[in-house]
PDB file of C-alpha atoms in Angstrom:
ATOM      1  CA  UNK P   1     135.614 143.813 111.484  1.00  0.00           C
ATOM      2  CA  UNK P   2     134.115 141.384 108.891  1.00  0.00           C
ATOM      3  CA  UNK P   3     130.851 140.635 109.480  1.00  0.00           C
ATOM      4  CA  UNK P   4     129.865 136.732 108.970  1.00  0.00           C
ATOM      5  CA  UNK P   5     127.471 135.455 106.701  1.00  0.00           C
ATOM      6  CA  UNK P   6     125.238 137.926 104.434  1.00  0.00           C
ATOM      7  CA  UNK P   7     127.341 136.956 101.557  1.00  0.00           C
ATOM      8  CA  UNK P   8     130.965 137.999 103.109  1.00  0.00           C
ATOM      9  CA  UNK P   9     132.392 134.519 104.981  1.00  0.00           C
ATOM     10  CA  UNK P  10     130.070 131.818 105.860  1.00  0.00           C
ATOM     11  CA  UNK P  11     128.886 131.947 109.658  1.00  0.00           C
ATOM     12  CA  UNK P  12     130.822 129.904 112.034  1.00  0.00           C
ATOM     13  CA  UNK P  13     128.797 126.586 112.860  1.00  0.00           C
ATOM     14  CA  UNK P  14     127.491 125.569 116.068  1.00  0.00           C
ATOM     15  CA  UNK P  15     128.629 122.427 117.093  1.00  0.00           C
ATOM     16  CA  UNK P  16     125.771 120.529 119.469  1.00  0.00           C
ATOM     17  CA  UNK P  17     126.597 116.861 120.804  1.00  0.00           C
ATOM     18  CA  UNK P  18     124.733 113.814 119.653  1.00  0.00           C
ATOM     19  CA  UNK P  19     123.909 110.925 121.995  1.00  0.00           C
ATOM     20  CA  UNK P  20     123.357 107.575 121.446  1.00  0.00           C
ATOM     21  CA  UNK P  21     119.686 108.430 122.441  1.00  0.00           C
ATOM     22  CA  UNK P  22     119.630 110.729 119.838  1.00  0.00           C
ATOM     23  CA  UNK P  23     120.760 108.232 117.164  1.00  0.00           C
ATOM     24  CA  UNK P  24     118.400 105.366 118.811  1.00  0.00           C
ATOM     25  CA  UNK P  25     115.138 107.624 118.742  1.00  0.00           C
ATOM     26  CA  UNK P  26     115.842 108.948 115.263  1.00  0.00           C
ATOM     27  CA  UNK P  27     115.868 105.827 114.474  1.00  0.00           C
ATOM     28  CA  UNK P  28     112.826 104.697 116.190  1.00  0.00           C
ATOM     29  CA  UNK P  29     110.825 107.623 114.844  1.00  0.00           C
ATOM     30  CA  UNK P  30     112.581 107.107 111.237  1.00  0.00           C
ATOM     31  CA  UNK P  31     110.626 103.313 110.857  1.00  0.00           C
ATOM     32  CA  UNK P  32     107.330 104.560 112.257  1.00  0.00           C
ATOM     33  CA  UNK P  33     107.702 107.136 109.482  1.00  0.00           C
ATOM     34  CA  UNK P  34     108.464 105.023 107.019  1.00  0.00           C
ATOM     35  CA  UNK P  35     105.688 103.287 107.595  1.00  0.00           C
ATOM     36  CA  UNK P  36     103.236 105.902 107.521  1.00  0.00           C
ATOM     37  CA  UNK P  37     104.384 107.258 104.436  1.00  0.00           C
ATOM     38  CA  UNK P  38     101.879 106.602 101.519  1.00  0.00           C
ATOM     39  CA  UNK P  39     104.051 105.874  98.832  1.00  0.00           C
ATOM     40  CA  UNK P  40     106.745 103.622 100.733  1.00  0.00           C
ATOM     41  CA  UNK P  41     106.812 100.045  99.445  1.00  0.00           C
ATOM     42  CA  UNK P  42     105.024 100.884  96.453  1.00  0.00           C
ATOM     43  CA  UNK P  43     105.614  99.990  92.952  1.00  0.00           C
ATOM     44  CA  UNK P  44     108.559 102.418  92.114  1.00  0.00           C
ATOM     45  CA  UNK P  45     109.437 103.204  95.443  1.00  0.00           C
ATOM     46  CA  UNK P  46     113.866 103.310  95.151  1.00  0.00           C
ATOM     47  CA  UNK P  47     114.288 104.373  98.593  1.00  0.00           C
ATOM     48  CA  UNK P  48     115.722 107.152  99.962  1.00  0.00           C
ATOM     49  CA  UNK P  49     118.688 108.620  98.432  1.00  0.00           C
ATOM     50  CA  UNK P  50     121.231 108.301 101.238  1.00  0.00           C
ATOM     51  CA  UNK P  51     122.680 104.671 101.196  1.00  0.00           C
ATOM     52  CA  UNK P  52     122.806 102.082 103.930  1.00  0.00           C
ATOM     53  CA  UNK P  53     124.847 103.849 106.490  1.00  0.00           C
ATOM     54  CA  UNK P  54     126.814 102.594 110.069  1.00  0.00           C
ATOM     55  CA  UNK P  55     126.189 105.544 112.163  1.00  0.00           C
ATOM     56  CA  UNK P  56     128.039 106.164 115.569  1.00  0.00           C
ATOM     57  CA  UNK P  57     128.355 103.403 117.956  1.00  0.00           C
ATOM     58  CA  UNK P  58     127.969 100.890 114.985  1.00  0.00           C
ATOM     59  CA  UNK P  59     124.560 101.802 114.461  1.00  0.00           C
ATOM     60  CA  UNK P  60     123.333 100.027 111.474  1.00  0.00           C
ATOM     61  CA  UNK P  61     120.626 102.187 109.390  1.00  0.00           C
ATOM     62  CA  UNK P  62     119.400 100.921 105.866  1.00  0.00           C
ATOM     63  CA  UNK P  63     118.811 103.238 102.651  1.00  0.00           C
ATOM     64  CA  UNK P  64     115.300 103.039 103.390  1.00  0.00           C
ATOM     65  CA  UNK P  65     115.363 105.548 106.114  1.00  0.00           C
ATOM     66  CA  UNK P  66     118.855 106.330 106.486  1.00  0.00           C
ATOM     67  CA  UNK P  67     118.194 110.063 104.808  1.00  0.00           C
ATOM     68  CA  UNK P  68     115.058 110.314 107.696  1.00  0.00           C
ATOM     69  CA  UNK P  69     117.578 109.470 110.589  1.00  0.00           C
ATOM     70  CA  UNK P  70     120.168 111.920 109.540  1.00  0.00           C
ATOM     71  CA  UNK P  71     117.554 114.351 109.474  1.00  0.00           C
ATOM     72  CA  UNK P  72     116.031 113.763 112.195  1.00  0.00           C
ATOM     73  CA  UNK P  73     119.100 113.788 114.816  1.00  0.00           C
ATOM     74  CA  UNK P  74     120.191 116.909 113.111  1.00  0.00           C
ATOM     75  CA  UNK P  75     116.725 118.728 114.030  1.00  0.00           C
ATOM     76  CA  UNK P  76     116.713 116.896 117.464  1.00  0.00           C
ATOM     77  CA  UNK P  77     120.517 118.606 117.465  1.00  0.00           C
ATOM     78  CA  UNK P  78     118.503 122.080 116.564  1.00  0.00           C
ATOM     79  CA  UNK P  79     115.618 121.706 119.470  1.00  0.00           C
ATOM     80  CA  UNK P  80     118.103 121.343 121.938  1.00  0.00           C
ATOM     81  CA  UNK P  81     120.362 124.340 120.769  1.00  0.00           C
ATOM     82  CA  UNK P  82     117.109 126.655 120.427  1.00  0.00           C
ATOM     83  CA  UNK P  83     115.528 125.182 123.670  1.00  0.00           C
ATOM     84  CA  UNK P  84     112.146 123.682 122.131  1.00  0.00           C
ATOM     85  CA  UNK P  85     110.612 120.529 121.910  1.00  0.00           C
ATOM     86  CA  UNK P  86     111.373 117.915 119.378  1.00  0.00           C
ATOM     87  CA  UNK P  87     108.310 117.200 117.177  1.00  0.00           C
ATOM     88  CA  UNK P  88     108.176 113.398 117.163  1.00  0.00           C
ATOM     89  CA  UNK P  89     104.471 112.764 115.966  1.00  0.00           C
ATOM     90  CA  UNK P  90     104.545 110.263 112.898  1.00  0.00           C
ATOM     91  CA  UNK P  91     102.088 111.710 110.774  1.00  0.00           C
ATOM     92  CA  UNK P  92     101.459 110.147 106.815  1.00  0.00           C
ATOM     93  CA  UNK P  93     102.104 113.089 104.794  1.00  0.00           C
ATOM     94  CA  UNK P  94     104.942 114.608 106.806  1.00  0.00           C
ATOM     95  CA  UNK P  95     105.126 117.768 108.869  1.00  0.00           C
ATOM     96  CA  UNK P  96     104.388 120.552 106.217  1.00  0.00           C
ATOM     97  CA  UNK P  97     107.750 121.672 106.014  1.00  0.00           C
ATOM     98  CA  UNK P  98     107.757 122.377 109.597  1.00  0.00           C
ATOM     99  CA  UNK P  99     110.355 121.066 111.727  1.00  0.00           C
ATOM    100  CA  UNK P 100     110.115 123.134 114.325  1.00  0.00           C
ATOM    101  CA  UNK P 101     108.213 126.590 115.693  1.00  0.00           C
ATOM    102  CA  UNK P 102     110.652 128.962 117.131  1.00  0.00           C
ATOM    103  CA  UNK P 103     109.629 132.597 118.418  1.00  0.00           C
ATOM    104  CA  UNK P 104     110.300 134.017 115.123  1.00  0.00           C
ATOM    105  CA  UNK P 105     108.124 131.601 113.390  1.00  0.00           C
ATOM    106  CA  UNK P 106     108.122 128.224 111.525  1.00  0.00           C
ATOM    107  CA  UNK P 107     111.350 126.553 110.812  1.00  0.00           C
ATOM    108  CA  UNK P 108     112.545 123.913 108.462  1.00  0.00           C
ATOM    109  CA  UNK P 109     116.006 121.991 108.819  1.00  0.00           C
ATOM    110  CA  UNK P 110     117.965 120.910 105.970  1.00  0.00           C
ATOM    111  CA  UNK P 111     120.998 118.794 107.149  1.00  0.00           C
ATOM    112  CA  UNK P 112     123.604 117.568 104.876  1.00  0.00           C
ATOM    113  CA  UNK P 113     126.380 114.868 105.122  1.00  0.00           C
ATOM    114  CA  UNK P 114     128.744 116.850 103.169  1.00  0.00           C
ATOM    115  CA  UNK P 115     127.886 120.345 103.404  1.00  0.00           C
ATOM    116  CA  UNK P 116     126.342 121.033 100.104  1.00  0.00           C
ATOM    117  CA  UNK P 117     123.088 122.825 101.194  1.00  0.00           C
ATOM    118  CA  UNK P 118     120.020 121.975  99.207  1.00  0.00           C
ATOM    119  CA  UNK P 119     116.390 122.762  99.125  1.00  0.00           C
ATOM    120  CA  UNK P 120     114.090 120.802  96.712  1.00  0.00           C
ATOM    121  CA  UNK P 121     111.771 122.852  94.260  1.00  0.00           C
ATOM    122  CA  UNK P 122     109.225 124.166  95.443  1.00  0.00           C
ATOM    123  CA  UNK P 123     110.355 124.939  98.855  1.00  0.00           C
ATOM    124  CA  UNK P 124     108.573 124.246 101.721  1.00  0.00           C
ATOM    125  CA  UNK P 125     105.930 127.113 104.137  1.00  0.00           C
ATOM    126  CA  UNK P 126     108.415 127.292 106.157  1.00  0.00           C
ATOM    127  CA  UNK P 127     109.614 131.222 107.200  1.00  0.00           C
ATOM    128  CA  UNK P 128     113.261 129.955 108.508  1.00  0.00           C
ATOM    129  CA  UNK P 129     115.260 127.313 107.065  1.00  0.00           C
ATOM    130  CA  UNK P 130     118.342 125.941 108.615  1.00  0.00           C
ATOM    131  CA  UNK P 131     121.182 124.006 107.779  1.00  0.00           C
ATOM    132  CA  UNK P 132     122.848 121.794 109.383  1.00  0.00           C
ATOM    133  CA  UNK P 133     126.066 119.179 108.625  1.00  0.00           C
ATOM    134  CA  UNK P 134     126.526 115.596 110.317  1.00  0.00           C
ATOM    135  CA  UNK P 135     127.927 112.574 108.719  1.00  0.00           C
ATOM    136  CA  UNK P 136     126.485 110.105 110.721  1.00  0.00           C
ATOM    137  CA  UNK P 137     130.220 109.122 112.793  1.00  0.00           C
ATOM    138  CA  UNK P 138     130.460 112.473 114.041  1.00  0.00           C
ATOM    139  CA  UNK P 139     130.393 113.248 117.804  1.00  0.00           C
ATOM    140  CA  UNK P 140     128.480 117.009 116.659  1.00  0.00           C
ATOM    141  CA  UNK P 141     126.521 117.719 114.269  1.00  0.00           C
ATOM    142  CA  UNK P 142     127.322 121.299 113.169  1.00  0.00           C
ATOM    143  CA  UNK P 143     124.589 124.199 112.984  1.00  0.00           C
ATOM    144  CA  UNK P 144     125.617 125.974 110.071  1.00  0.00           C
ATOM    145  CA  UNK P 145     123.573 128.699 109.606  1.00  0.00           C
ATOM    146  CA  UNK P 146     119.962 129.692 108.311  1.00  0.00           C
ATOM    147  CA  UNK P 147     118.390 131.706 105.813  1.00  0.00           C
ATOM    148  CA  UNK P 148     114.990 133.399 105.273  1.00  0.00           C
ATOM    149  CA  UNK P 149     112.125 131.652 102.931  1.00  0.00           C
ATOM    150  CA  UNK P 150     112.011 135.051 100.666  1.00  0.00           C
ATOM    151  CA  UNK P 151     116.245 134.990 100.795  1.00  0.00           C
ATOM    152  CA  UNK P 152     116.089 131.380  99.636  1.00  0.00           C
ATOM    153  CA  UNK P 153     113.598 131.794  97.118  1.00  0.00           C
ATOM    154  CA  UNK P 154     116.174 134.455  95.303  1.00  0.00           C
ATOM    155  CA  UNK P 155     118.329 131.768  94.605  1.00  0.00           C
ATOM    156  CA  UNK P 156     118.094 130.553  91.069  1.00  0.00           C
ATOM    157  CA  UNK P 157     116.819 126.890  90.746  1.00  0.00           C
ATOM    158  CA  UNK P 158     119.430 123.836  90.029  1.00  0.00           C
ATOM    159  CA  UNK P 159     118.684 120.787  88.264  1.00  0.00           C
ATOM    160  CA  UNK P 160     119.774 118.077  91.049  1.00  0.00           C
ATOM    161  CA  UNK P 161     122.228 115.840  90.631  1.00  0.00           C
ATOM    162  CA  UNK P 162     120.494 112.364  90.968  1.00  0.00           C
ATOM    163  CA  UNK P 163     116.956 112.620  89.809  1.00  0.00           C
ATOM    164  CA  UNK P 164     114.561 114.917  87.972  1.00  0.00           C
ATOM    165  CA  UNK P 165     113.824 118.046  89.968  1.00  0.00           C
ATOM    166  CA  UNK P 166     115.178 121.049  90.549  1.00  0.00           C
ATOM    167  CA  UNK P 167     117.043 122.564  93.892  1.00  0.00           C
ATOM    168  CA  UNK P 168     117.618 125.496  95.368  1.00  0.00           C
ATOM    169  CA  UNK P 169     121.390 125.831  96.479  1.00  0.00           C
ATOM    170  CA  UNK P 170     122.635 128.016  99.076  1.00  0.00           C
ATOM    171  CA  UNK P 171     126.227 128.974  99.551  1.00  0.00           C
ATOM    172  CA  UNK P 172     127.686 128.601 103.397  1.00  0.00           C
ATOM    173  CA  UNK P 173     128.551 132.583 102.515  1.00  0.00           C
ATOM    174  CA  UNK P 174     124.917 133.436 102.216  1.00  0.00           C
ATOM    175  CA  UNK P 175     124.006 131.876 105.477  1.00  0.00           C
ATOM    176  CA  UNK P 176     123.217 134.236 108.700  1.00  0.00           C
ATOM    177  CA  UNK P 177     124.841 132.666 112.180  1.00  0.00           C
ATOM    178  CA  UNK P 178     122.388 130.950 113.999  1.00  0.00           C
ATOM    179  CA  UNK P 179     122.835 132.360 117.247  1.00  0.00           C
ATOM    180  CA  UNK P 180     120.716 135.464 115.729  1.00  0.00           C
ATOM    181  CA  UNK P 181     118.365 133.858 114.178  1.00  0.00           C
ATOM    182  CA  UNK P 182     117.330 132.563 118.165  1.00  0.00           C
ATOM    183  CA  UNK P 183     117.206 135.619 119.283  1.00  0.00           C
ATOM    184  CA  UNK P 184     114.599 137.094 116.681  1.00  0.00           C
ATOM    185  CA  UNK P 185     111.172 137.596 119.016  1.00  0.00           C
ATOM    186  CA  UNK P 186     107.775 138.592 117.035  1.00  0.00           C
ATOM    187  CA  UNK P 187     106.589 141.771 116.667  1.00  0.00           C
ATOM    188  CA  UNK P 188     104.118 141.178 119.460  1.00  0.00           C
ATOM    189  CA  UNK P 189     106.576 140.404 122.263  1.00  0.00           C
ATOM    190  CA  UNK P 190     108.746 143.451 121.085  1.00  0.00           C
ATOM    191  CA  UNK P 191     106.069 146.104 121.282  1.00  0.00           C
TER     192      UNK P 191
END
């Protein structure tokens, strides 16, 4: 039997619902953001890179924080898979490229509206990263996998395709299934 992920056939994804709540708060939490960020409204400030977007049940989102809602419904999508609380505190400078704290440590999410799976250089603290696909009109947005920081950090760097930095990009093939990834426990509960 095949094996998924690990470089041999991408994982299956895990397909978790998304509400209307989930769309509403992301939302909510996306302008707070917004306007806590320090550079936001300032002189050069494009944006986000995501454009205005109508999101399920005709929710209108502009480019401003359309990237931060899609984002943020996909890790509210995560919390409720792994059975953890969203982090919703608005704070200036973000979370430190911590979404989320599983057992197995500190995790970031990456979502994607098309399934190309990218992490900006340098990568975030984070020990887990996981990816996740939703276009904004789906009923799911789909878990696809994750990856460890040293695994990601393998990868060799790719200059992006809309601005002047470099990404990391990681094939759906590389990608472990997510289901294991929740059952990883420290060291200290294993003993």
């Amino acid at each position: 039997m095949e094996s998924e992920g690990q470089g041999k056939r991408p994982p299956a994804p895990v397909l978790v619902e998304v509400t209307k709540g989930d769309i509403l708060s992301s939302v909510d939490f996306a302008r707070a953001y917004i306007k806590a960020k320090e550079h936001a409204g300032k002189p050069g400030w494009r944006g986000g890179l995501v454009p205005d977007l109508v999101l399920r049940w005709g929710i209108e989102v502009s480019k401003d924080i359309a990237g931060t809602v899609i984002g943020k419904v996909a890790e509210n999508a995560m919390c409720r898979l792994a059975g953890v609380r969203l982090d919703d505190v608005i704070r200036s400078g973000g979370d430190g490229g911590k979404d989320l704290l599983l057992p197995c440590g500190t995790t970031q999410v990456k979502t994607s509206r098309t399934g190309v799976h990218l992490v900006r250089v340098p990568a975030e603290r984070a020990d887990w990263f996981v990816f996740a696909t939703w276009n904004g009109t789906a009923s799911h947005v789909a878990i696809d996998g994750y990856i460890s920081r040293p695994s990601l950090i393998r990868h060799e760097p790719q200059p992006s395709r809309r601005g002047s930095w470099m990404n990391y990009e990681v094939s759906p093939s590389s990608l472990y299934p997510i289901r294991s990834l929740l059952k990883i426990r420290p060291i200290r509960e294993v003993l």
